[in-house]
Short mmCIF file of C-alpha atoms in Angstrom, two decimals:
data_model
loop_
_atom_site.label_atom_id
_atom_site.label_comp_id
_atom_site.label_asym_id
_atom_site.label_seq_id
_atom_site.Cartn_x
_atom_site.Cartn_y
_atom_site.Cartn_z
CA UNK A 932 0.00 0.00 0.00
CA UNK A 933 1.27 3.47 -0.92
CA UNK A 934 1.08 6.26 1.65
CA UNK A 935 -2.40 7.82 1.36
CA UNK A 936 -2.86 11.42 0.27
CA UNK A 937 -6.04 11.50 2.37
CA UNK A 938 -6.63 8.71 4.88
CA UNK A 939 -9.96 7.21 5.93
CA UNK A 940 -11.08 9.94 8.35
CA UNK A 941 -9.32 12.90 6.70
CA UNK A 942 -11.65 15.70 5.63
CA UNK A 943 -10.74 17.32 2.28
CA UNK A 944 -11.05 21.03 1.50
CA UNK A 945 -14.38 22.03 -0.13
CA UNK A 946 -12.90 22.20 -3.67
CA UNK A 947 -11.05 18.89 -3.23
CA UNK A 948 -14.17 17.35 -1.75
CA UNK A 949 -16.35 18.25 -4.74
CA UNK A 950 -13.86 17.28 -7.46
CA UNK A 951 -12.80 14.01 -5.83
CA UNK A 952 -16.43 13.05 -5.18
CA UNK A 953 -17.25 13.85 -8.81
CA UNK A 954 -14.54 11.41 -9.90
CA UNK A 955 -16.24 8.60 -7.99
CA UNK A 956 -19.59 9.63 -9.45
CA UNK A 957 -18.19 9.37 -12.99
CA UNK A 958 -16.58 6.00 -12.20
CA UNK A 959 -19.89 4.40 -11.21
CA UNK A 960 -22.21 6.41 -13.46
CA UNK A 961 -22.10 4.42 -16.72
CA UNK A 962 -22.64 0.99 -15.17
CA UNK A 963 -25.20 2.20 -12.63
CA UNK A 964 -27.51 3.76 -15.23
CA UNK A 965 -27.02 0.87 -17.69
CA UNK A 966 -28.74 -1.64 -15.38
CA UNK A 967 -32.07 0.25 -15.05
CA UNK A 968 -31.88 0.97 -18.79
CA UNK A 969 -31.72 -2.79 -19.46
CA UNK A 970 -34.40 -3.87 -16.99
CA UNK A 971 -36.85 -1.03 -17.60
CA UNK A 972 -36.51 0.87 -14.32
CA UNK A 973 -35.94 4.59 -13.76
CA UNK A 974 -32.31 5.79 -14.10
CA UNK A 975 -33.16 8.60 -11.66
CA UNK A 976 -34.21 6.09 -9.00
CA UNK A 977 -31.04 4.08 -9.70
CA UNK A 978 -28.96 7.17 -8.90
CA UNK A 979 -30.98 8.06 -5.80
CA UNK A 980 -30.95 4.50 -4.48
CA UNK A 981 -27.19 4.19 -5.09
CA UNK A 982 -26.63 7.40 -3.14
CA UNK A 983 -28.91 6.47 -0.24
CA UNK A 984 -27.55 2.91 -0.23
CA UNK A 985 -23.95 4.14 -0.05
CA UNK A 986 -24.81 6.46 2.83
CA UNK A 987 -26.47 3.57 4.70
CA UNK A 988 -23.40 1.38 4.01
CA UNK A 989 -21.02 4.03 5.39
CA UNK A 990 -23.11 4.43 8.55
CA UNK A 991 -23.36 0.66 9.18
CA UNK A 992 -19.61 0.18 8.64
CA UNK A 993 -18.94 3.02 11.14
CA UNK A 994 -17.42 5.24 8.42
CA UNK A 995 -14.42 2.93 8.16
CA UNK A 996 -14.91 1.36 4.70
CA UNK A 997 -14.57 3.67 1.66
CA UNK A 998 -16.85 1.91 -0.82
CA UNK A 999 -19.52 2.99 -3.31
CA UNK A 1000 -22.60 0.87 -4.03
CA UNK A 1001 -24.08 0.88 -7.53
CA UNK A 1002 -26.51 -1.21 -9.60
CA UNK A 1003 -25.76 -4.95 -9.64
CA UNK A 1004 -25.42 -6.72 -13.00
CA UNK A 1005 -25.96 -10.13 -11.41
CA UNK A 1006 -29.67 -9.38 -10.96
CA UNK A 1007 -30.42 -8.17 -14.52
CA UNK A 1008 -31.93 -11.42 -15.82
CA UNK A 1009 -33.89 -12.18 -12.59
CA UNK A 1010 -35.31 -8.63 -12.43
CA UNK A 1011 -36.42 -8.82 -16.08
CA UNK A 1012 -38.06 -12.21 -15.42
CA UNK A 1013 -39.73 -10.95 -12.22
CA UNK A 1014 -41.09 -7.88 -14.02
CA UNK A 1015 -42.40 -10.03 -16.86
CA UNK A 1016 -44.20 -12.33 -14.42
CA UNK A 1017 -45.57 -9.87 -11.89
CA UNK A 1018 -44.71 -6.31 -12.91
CA UNK A 1019 -42.26 -3.86 -11.27
CA UNK A 1020 -43.71 -4.60 -7.84
CA UNK A 1021 -42.66 -8.25 -8.05
CA UNK A 1022 -39.11 -7.18 -8.96
CA UNK A 1023 -39.01 -4.82 -5.96
CA UNK A 1024 -40.25 -7.53 -3.58
CA UNK A 1025 -37.55 -9.86 -4.91
CA UNK A 1026 -34.93 -7.12 -4.50
CA UNK A 1027 -35.96 -6.53 -0.90
CA UNK A 1028 -35.84 -10.28 -0.15
CA UNK A 1029 -32.34 -10.53 -1.65
CA UNK A 1030 -31.24 -7.73 0.70
CA UNK A 1031 -32.89 -9.57 3.57
CA UNK A 1032 -30.74 -12.63 2.77
CA UNK A 1033 -27.67 -10.40 3.17
CA UNK A 1034 -28.91 -9.39 6.59
CA UNK A 1035 -29.44 -13.01 7.67
CA UNK A 1036 -25.97 -13.97 6.39
CA UNK A 1037 -24.43 -10.97 8.20
CA UNK A 1038 -26.03 -11.95 11.52
CA UNK A 1039 -24.92 -15.56 11.04
CA UNK A 1040 -21.33 -14.44 10.32
CA UNK A 1041 -21.36 -12.29 13.45
CA UNK A 1042 -22.44 -15.30 15.50
CA UNK A 1043 -20.58 -18.18 13.80
CA UNK A 1044 -17.66 -16.53 11.97
CA UNK A 1045 -17.04 -16.31 8.22
CA UNK A 1046 -15.46 -19.70 7.37
CA UNK A 1047 -18.75 -21.45 6.61
CA UNK A 1048 -19.63 -19.06 3.81
CA UNK A 1049 -16.34 -19.71 2.02
CA UNK A 1050 -17.01 -23.44 2.31
CA UNK A 1051 -20.40 -22.80 0.72
CA UNK A 1052 -19.11 -20.48 -2.03
CA UNK A 1053 -15.71 -21.63 -3.33
CA UNK A 1054 -14.31 -20.30 -6.64
CA UNK A 1055 -15.24 -23.54 -8.48
CA UNK A 1056 -18.92 -22.62 -7.89
CA UNK A 1057 -18.82 -18.83 -8.08
CA UNK A 1058 -16.53 -18.59 -11.14
CA UNK A 1059 -18.84 -20.53 -13.51
CA UNK A 1060 -21.93 -18.71 -12.17
CA UNK A 1061 -20.28 -15.35 -12.96
CA UNK A 1062 -19.54 -16.66 -16.47
CA UNK A 1063 -23.24 -17.56 -16.78
CA UNK A 1064 -24.24 -14.01 -15.77
CA UNK A 1065 -22.19 -12.51 -18.60
CA UNK A 1066 -22.98 -15.00 -21.35
CA UNK A 1067 -26.71 -15.27 -20.60
CA UNK A 1068 -26.97 -11.55 -21.37
CA UNK A 1069 -25.00 -11.76 -24.63
CA UNK A 1070 -28.14 -12.06 -26.78
CA UNK A 1071 -29.64 -8.95 -25.14
CA UNK A 1072 -26.52 -6.89 -25.87
CA UNK A 1073 -26.33 -7.97 -29.52
CA UNK A 1074 -30.05 -7.35 -30.08
CA UNK A 1075 -29.77 -3.85 -28.60
CA UNK A 1076 -26.77 -3.13 -30.80
CA UNK A 1077 -28.07 -4.41 -34.17
CA UNK A 1078 -31.80 -3.81 -34.26
CA UNK A 1079 -34.12 -0.84 -34.52
CA UNK A 1080 -35.11 -0.09 -30.89
CA UNK A 1081 -38.23 -2.01 -29.84
CA UNK A 1082 -38.19 -4.29 -32.90
CA UNK A 1083 -36.31 -7.29 -34.31
CA UNK A 1084 -35.54 -5.40 -37.55
CA UNK A 1085 -31.83 -5.23 -38.42
CA UNK A 1086 -30.43 -1.71 -38.95
CA UNK A 1087 -26.90 -1.01 -40.18
CA UNK A 1088 -27.08 2.64 -39.11
CA UNK A 1089 -28.01 1.67 -35.55
CA UNK A 1090 -25.36 -1.07 -35.52
CA UNK A 1091 -22.77 1.51 -36.60
CA UNK A 1092 -23.57 3.56 -33.47
CA UNK A 1093 -23.04 0.45 -31.35
CA UNK A 1094 -19.72 -0.35 -33.04
CA UNK A 1095 -18.45 3.24 -32.62
CA UNK A 1096 -19.43 3.10 -28.94
CA UNK A 1097 -17.76 -0.28 -28.50
CA UNK A 1098 -14.57 0.88 -30.24
CA UNK A 1099 -14.39 4.05 -28.10
CA UNK A 1100 -14.94 2.07 -24.89
CA UNK A 1101 -12.17 -0.37 -25.85
CA UNK A 1102 -9.77 2.48 -26.69
CA UNK A 1103 -10.42 4.20 -23.35
CA UNK A 1104 -10.07 0.88 -21.50
CA UNK A 1105 -6.68 0.09 -23.04
CA UNK A 1106 -5.11 3.47 -23.75
CA UNK A 1107 -6.81 5.67 -21.17
CA UNK A 1108 -4.48 7.22 -18.60
CA UNK A 1109 -5.23 8.10 -15.00
CA UNK A 1110 -8.88 8.81 -14.37
CA UNK A 1111 -9.81 8.11 -18.01
CA UNK A 1112 -8.80 4.48 -17.49
CA UNK A 1113 -11.41 4.26 -14.72
CA UNK A 1114 -14.36 5.66 -16.71
CA UNK A 1115 -14.21 3.82 -20.06
CA UNK A 1116 -17.95 3.05 -19.94
CA UNK A 1117 -18.94 6.66 -19.40
CA UNK A 1118 -16.41 7.86 -22.02
CA UNK A 1119 -17.65 5.29 -24.54
CA UNK A 1120 -21.28 6.32 -23.97
CA UNK A 1121 -20.37 10.00 -24.53
CA UNK A 1122 -18.54 9.22 -27.81
CA UNK A 1123 -21.41 6.98 -28.97
CA UNK A 1124 -23.95 9.65 -28.05
CA UNK A 1125 -22.09 12.30 -30.06
CA UNK A 1126 -21.91 9.94 -33.06
CA UNK A 1127 -25.62 9.16 -32.70
CA UNK A 1128 -26.38 12.88 -32.74
CA UNK A 1129 -24.36 13.20 -35.96
CA UNK A 1130 -26.35 10.42 -37.69
CA UNK A 1131 -29.68 11.68 -36.35
CA UNK A 1132 -30.91 8.91 -34.05
CA UNK A 1133 -31.10 10.94 -30.82
CA UNK A 1134 -34.50 12.23 -29.70
CA UNK A 1135 -34.21 15.41 -27.63
CA UNK A 1136 -37.95 15.95 -27.16
CA UNK A 1137 -37.90 14.50 -23.64
CA UNK A 1138 -35.00 16.75 -22.61
CA UNK A 1139 -36.81 19.86 -23.88
CA UNK A 1140 -39.99 18.97 -22.02
CA UNK A 1141 -38.27 18.04 -18.74
CA UNK A 1142 -38.23 20.51 -15.85
CA UNK A 1143 -34.99 21.31 -14.06
CA UNK A 1144 -36.29 19.72 -10.86
CA UNK A 1145 -38.68 16.77 -11.12
CA UNK A 1146 -40.02 14.14 -8.77
CA UNK A 1147 -38.63 10.77 -9.94
CA UNK A 1148 -40.87 7.76 -10.61
CA UNK A 1149 -40.67 6.14 -7.19
CA UNK A 1150 -42.26 2.72 -6.75
CA UNK A 1151 -43.48 2.32 -3.16
CA UNK A 1152 -44.95 -0.85 -1.62
CA UNK A 1153 -48.67 -0.69 -0.72
CA UNK A 1154 -48.91 2.50 -2.81
CA UNK A 1155 -47.98 1.35 -6.31
CA UNK A 1156 -48.33 -2.40 -5.75
CA UNK A 1157 -49.64 -4.90 -3.23
CA UNK A 1158 -47.01 -6.88 -1.33
CA UNK A 1159 -47.40 -10.58 -2.06
CA UNK A 1160 -44.48 -12.96 -1.60
CA UNK A 1161 -44.53 -16.03 -3.85
CA UNK A 1162 -42.14 -18.97 -4.08
CA UNK A 1163 -41.50 -18.03 -7.70
CA UNK A 1164 -40.15 -14.60 -6.70
CA UNK A 1165 -38.11 -16.10 -3.85
CA UNK A 1166 -36.49 -18.74 -6.06
CA UNK A 1167 -35.95 -16.26 -8.89
CA UNK A 1168 -34.12 -13.57 -6.90
CA UNK A 1169 -32.78 -14.97 -3.63
CA UNK A 1170 -30.31 -17.56 -5.05
CA UNK A 1171 -28.53 -14.80 -6.97
CA UNK A 1172 -27.40 -13.46 -3.59
CA UNK A 1173 -25.07 -16.48 -3.56
CA UNK A 1174 -23.08 -14.83 -6.34
CA UNK A 1175 -23.20 -11.27 -5.08
CA UNK A 1176 -22.13 -12.32 -1.58
CA UNK A 1177 -19.02 -13.88 -3.05
CA UNK A 1178 -18.44 -10.73 -5.13
CA UNK A 1179 -18.78 -8.63 -1.97
CA UNK A 1180 -16.20 -10.71 -0.10
CA UNK A 1181 -13.78 -10.41 -3.03
CA UNK A 1182 -14.19 -6.64 -3.08
CA UNK A 1183 -13.55 -6.40 0.66
CA UNK A 1184 -10.32 -8.38 0.27
CA UNK A 1185 -9.12 -6.15 -2.57
CA UNK A 1186 -10.16 -2.99 -0.74
CA UNK A 1187 -8.28 -4.18 2.36
CA UNK A 1188 -5.10 -4.51 0.30
CA UNK A 1189 -5.57 -1.10 -1.35
CA UNK A 1190 -6.27 0.80 1.87
CA UNK A 1191 -3.99 -1.23 4.15
CA UNK A 1192 -6.59 -2.33 6.67
CA UNK A 1193 -8.19 -5.70 7.42
CA UNK A 1194 -11.85 -5.04 6.76
CA UNK A 1195 -12.72 -8.69 7.28
CA UNK A 1196 -11.95 -8.23 10.99
CA UNK A 1197 -12.61 -4.51 11.56
CA UNK A 1198 -15.31 -3.28 11.26
CA UNK A 1199 -16.02 -6.90 10.27
CA UNK A 1200 -17.36 -8.79 7.26
CA UNK A 1201 -20.76 -8.96 8.94
CA UNK A 1202 -21.02 -5.14 8.97
CA UNK A 1203 -20.06 -4.67 5.32
CA UNK A 1204 -22.46 -7.43 4.21
CA UNK A 1205 -25.20 -5.89 6.37
CA UNK A 1206 -24.48 -2.51 4.75
CA UNK A 1207 -24.73 -4.04 1.27
CA UNK A 1208 -27.99 -5.76 2.21
CA UNK A 1209 -29.45 -2.56 3.67
CA UNK A 1210 -28.60 -0.69 0.46
CA UNK A 1211 -30.40 -3.37 -1.57
CA UNK A 1212 -33.45 -3.26 0.70
CA UNK A 1213 -33.62 0.55 0.47
CA UNK A 1214 -33.44 0.22 -3.30
CA UNK A 1215 -36.28 -2.31 -3.29
CA UNK A 1216 -38.44 0.00 -1.19
CA UNK A 1217 -38.19 2.96 -3.60
CA UNK A 1218 -38.07 1.24 -7.02
CA UNK A 1219 -34.36 0.82 -7.77
CA UNK A 1220 -32.25 -2.16 -8.86
CA UNK A 1221 -30.31 -4.33 -6.34
CA UNK A 1222 -27.00 -2.91 -5.14
CA UNK A 1223 -23.41 -4.11 -4.90
CA UNK A 1224 -20.02 -2.61 -4.05
CA UNK A 1225 -18.29 -1.32 -7.20
CA UNK A 1226 -14.85 -2.41 -8.33
CA UNK A 1227 -14.62 0.76 -10.47
CA UNK A 1228 -14.58 2.91 -7.35
CA UNK A 1229 -12.01 0.68 -5.66
CA UNK A 1230 -9.86 1.32 -8.75
CA UNK A 1231 -10.26 5.07 -8.25
CA UNK A 1232 -9.10 4.70 -4.64
CA UNK A 1233 -6.01 2.78 -5.80
CA UNK A 1234 -5.07 5.40 -8.41
CA UNK A 1235 -5.75 8.57 -6.40
CA UNK A 1236 -4.64 7.23 -2.99
CA UNK A 1237 -7.50 9.26 -1.52
CA UNK A 1238 -9.23 6.91 0.93
CA UNK A 1239 -11.39 9.45 2.75
CA UNK A 1240 -14.89 8.14 3.43
CA UNK A 1241 -16.10 11.74 3.20
CA UNK A 1242 -15.24 11.74 -0.51
CA UNK A 1243 -17.47 8.67 -1.00
CA UNK A 1244 -20.15 10.36 1.10
CA UNK A 1245 -19.92 13.40 -1.19
CA UNK A 1246 -20.35 11.19 -4.29
CA UNK A 1247 -23.43 9.61 -2.71
CA UNK A 1248 -24.98 13.00 -1.97
CA UNK A 1249 -24.31 14.28 -5.52
CA UNK A 1250 -25.83 11.11 -7.03
CA UNK A 1251 -28.95 11.53 -4.88
CA UNK A 1252 -29.34 15.17 -5.94
CA UNK A 1253 -28.82 14.29 -9.62
CA UNK A 1254 -31.79 11.92 -9.40
CA UNK A 1255 -34.08 14.89 -8.75
CA UNK A 1256 -32.77 16.99 -11.67
CA UNK A 1257 -35.18 16.34 -14.53
CA UNK A 1258 -32.90 17.58 -17.31
CA UNK A 1259 -30.16 15.13 -16.29
CA UNK A 1260 -32.45 12.11 -16.08
CA UNK A 1261 -34.12 13.04 -19.38
CA UNK A 1262 -30.68 13.33 -21.00
CA UNK A 1263 -29.83 9.84 -19.71
CA UNK A 1264 -33.10 8.50 -21.11
CA UNK A 1265 -32.30 10.00 -24.52
CA UNK A 1266 -29.21 7.79 -24.94
CA UNK A 1267 -29.99 5.59 -27.99
CA UNK A 1268 -30.46 1.87 -27.38
CA UNK A 1269 -27.61 0.84 -29.74
CA UNK A 1270 -25.18 2.99 -27.76
CA UNK A 1271 -26.06 1.04 -24.62
CA UNK A 1272 -25.87 -2.14 -26.69
CA UNK A 1273 -22.34 -1.33 -27.79
CA UNK A 1274 -21.20 -0.78 -24.21
CA UNK A 1275 -23.02 -3.94 -23.11
CA UNK A 1276 -21.15 -6.13 -25.61
CA UNK A 1277 -17.89 -5.34 -23.84
CA UNK A 1278 -19.30 -5.13 -20.33
CA UNK A 1279 -21.11 -8.47 -20.40
CA UNK A 1280 -18.04 -10.08 -21.93
CA UNK A 1281 -15.90 -8.64 -19.14
CA UNK A 1282 -18.29 -10.10 -16.55
CA UNK A 1283 -17.93 -13.55 -18.13
CA UNK A 1284 -14.16 -13.13 -18.38
CA UNK A 1285 -13.95 -12.14 -14.70
CA UNK A 1286 -15.46 -15.53 -13.88
CA UNK A 1287 -12.69 -17.18 -15.92
CA UNK A 1288 -10.14 -15.02 -14.15
CA UNK A 1289 -11.44 -16.14 -10.77
CA UNK A 1290 -10.92 -19.78 -11.81
CA UNK A 1291 -7.41 -19.04 -13.08
CA UNK A 1292 -6.38 -16.95 -10.06
CA UNK A 1293 -7.72 -19.62 -7.71
CA UNK A 1294 -5.73 -22.27 -9.65
CA UNK A 1295 -8.76 -24.51 -10.16
CA UNK A 1296 -7.52 -27.83 -11.58
CA UNK A 1297 -9.83 -29.00 -14.37
CA UNK A 1298 -7.85 -32.20 -14.57
CA UNK A 1299 -9.76 -32.97 -11.37
CA UNK A 1300 -13.03 -34.64 -12.42
CA UNK A 1301 -14.90 -33.14 -9.47
CA UNK A 1302 -14.09 -29.56 -10.52
CA UNK A 1303 -14.92 -30.38 -14.13
CA UNK A 1304 -18.33 -31.80 -13.21
CA UNK A 1305 -19.34 -28.89 -10.95
CA UNK A 1306 -18.37 -26.17 -13.43
CA UNK A 1307 -19.77 -27.99 -16.49
CA UNK A 1308 -23.20 -28.53 -14.95
CA UNK A 1309 -23.41 -24.89 -13.81
CA UNK A 1310 -22.47 -23.57 -17.26
CA UNK A 1311 -24.91 -25.65 -19.30
CA UNK A 1312 -27.88 -25.27 -16.92
CA UNK A 1313 -27.30 -21.51 -16.57
CA UNK A 1314 -26.63 -20.63 -20.21
CA UNK A 1315 -29.12 -23.18 -21.54
CA UNK A 1316 -31.94 -21.70 -19.46
CA UNK A 1317 -32.97 -24.91 -17.71
CA UNK A 1318 -35.78 -24.57 -15.18
CA UNK A 1319 -37.77 -26.55 -12.63
CA UNK A 1320 -41.50 -25.82 -12.50
CA UNK A 1321 -43.61 -27.66 -9.94
CA UNK A 1322 -46.71 -25.48 -10.36
CA UNK A 1323 -47.64 -21.97 -11.48
CA UNK A 1324 -46.35 -20.46 -8.25
CA UNK A 1325 -43.05 -22.33 -7.93
CA UNK A 1326 -40.38 -22.03 -10.59
CA UNK A 1327 -36.56 -21.97 -10.47
CA UNK A 1328 -34.71 -21.30 -13.69
CA UNK A 1329 -31.56 -20.06 -15.39
CA UNK A 1330 -28.84 -18.58 -13.24
CA UNK A 1331 -30.67 -19.16 -9.94
CA UNK A 1332 -31.03 -22.87 -10.65
CA UNK A 1333 -27.42 -23.10 -11.82
CA UNK A 1334 -26.17 -21.44 -8.62
CA UNK A 1335 -28.24 -23.70 -6.35
CA UNK A 1336 -27.19 -26.89 -8.14
CA UNK A 1337 -23.56 -25.73 -8.07
CA UNK A 1338 -23.68 -25.22 -4.29
CA UNK A 1339 -25.33 -28.63 -3.76
CA UNK A 1340 -22.84 -30.46 -6.02
CA UNK A 1341 -19.93 -28.81 -4.24
CA UNK A 1342 -21.28 -29.91 -0.85
CA UNK A 1343 -22.18 -33.51 -1.73
CA UNK A 1344 -19.42 -34.59 -4.13
CA UNK A 1345 -16.38 -36.17 -2.43
CA UNK A 1346 -12.96 -34.53 -2.49
CA UNK A 1347 -13.91 -30.99 -1.47
CA UNK A 1348 -10.77 -28.96 -0.59
CA UNK A 1349 -10.62 -27.99 3.06
CA UNK A 1350 -8.21 -25.06 2.76
CA UNK A 1351 -10.73 -22.61 1.35
CA UNK A 1352 -12.16 -21.78 4.76
CA UNK A 1353 -8.84 -20.45 6.02
CA UNK A 1354 -8.19 -18.04 3.15
CA UNK A 1355 -8.42 -14.92 5.34
CA UNK A 1356 -6.21 -16.25 8.10
CA UNK A 1357 -3.45 -17.85 6.06
CA UNK A 1358 -1.64 -14.56 5.33
CA UNK A 1359 -1.70 -13.53 8.99
CA UNK A 1360 -0.41 -16.96 10.05
CA UNK A 1361 2.44 -16.72 7.55
CA UNK A 1362 3.41 -13.27 8.86
CA UNK A 1363 3.34 -14.57 12.45
CA UNK A 1364 5.49 -17.56 11.50
CA UNK A 1365 8.04 -15.29 9.81
CA UNK A 1366 8.21 -13.05 12.89
CA UNK A 1367 8.72 -16.10 15.12
CA UNK A 1368 11.45 -17.42 12.83
CA UNK A 1369 13.27 -14.07 12.92
CA UNK A 1370 12.93 -13.93 16.69
#
């Protein structure tokens, strides 16, 4: 860890505060608004819920963990399916239940420790499920890129906008320096938007009509929908928490290395998971997508060496305010579908590739038949869209079914590695052993 420019509790000057917070806002912006765009929710609510969720996370973690929470890509397919089956209200109920699972896991970790969850979610299960998340969305990305919005009609002019956006995003990802390397999605969307304006596929009518300040389209329980919990919603949304919990733990490990503190022990994994769950529940209560900690913002921390939680708090406040500015949300809504499709081609591919990277980094041996069986079954069931339907109210399919079967196979098949549970303590033990040897 390099010496921080601003440490966790350091308060920046007003100008520093605003500019540094704006950097974090830009880092999360592209991905956070892409999720509601894909699932048919309000981008304004996505911004507000990410801001409120981050504030809740900071409070629960006692202002010790500098993290930003944005829209989760893992829940895209389940939210779309929930909306198709029961409308936006069903998706919000499922989102709230997923956050509730986080809370239950957090309380269990506080009572029983964290080793059991790593036994439940090893890389051989989580890696293939992450691959499924990315590849199952590939068809959506390509359709958005190639077709006239809202139809299945191929359009070369729309596809050109997607390809320009994709090319720009790739260039910024590879050749971008400093902060530009952290906002390739946002930069790609801007380039694609400008190209779309040039070829005449941007509709500004909504921006012209929008007021400067507008009340966003909140979706409240008992006001906009009746609360009814079904097994179908539970089995559609809750199992995805298996994946996002593992993602959360990975982010906490990386963040610990960047900042130079052990966040697994202090303020504790249970607090950060509880904060993530609370952010997701808040989102479900107001009409936003599920939340997760963002790797993009961890990257910003690593580059700037500014770890102040007040900077993240500032980003959360700005995001919340932006959600109430009608001109901004209308401008977001005017982004052409193929532009988002172009970004999605790369982004969904990166999600799938990150699953492969997890398998490689964890040195999963596919010469081992057990590992081969677990990963193969997860991949085919998840990408193939297999489902179990007992009646009209009970259905498990796609990624949720793949994740559940992966966990079960890992638990019941013989030869499960026993070292996974000690992954957090091994480094500390090694350091202690070295000190003892020197002594």
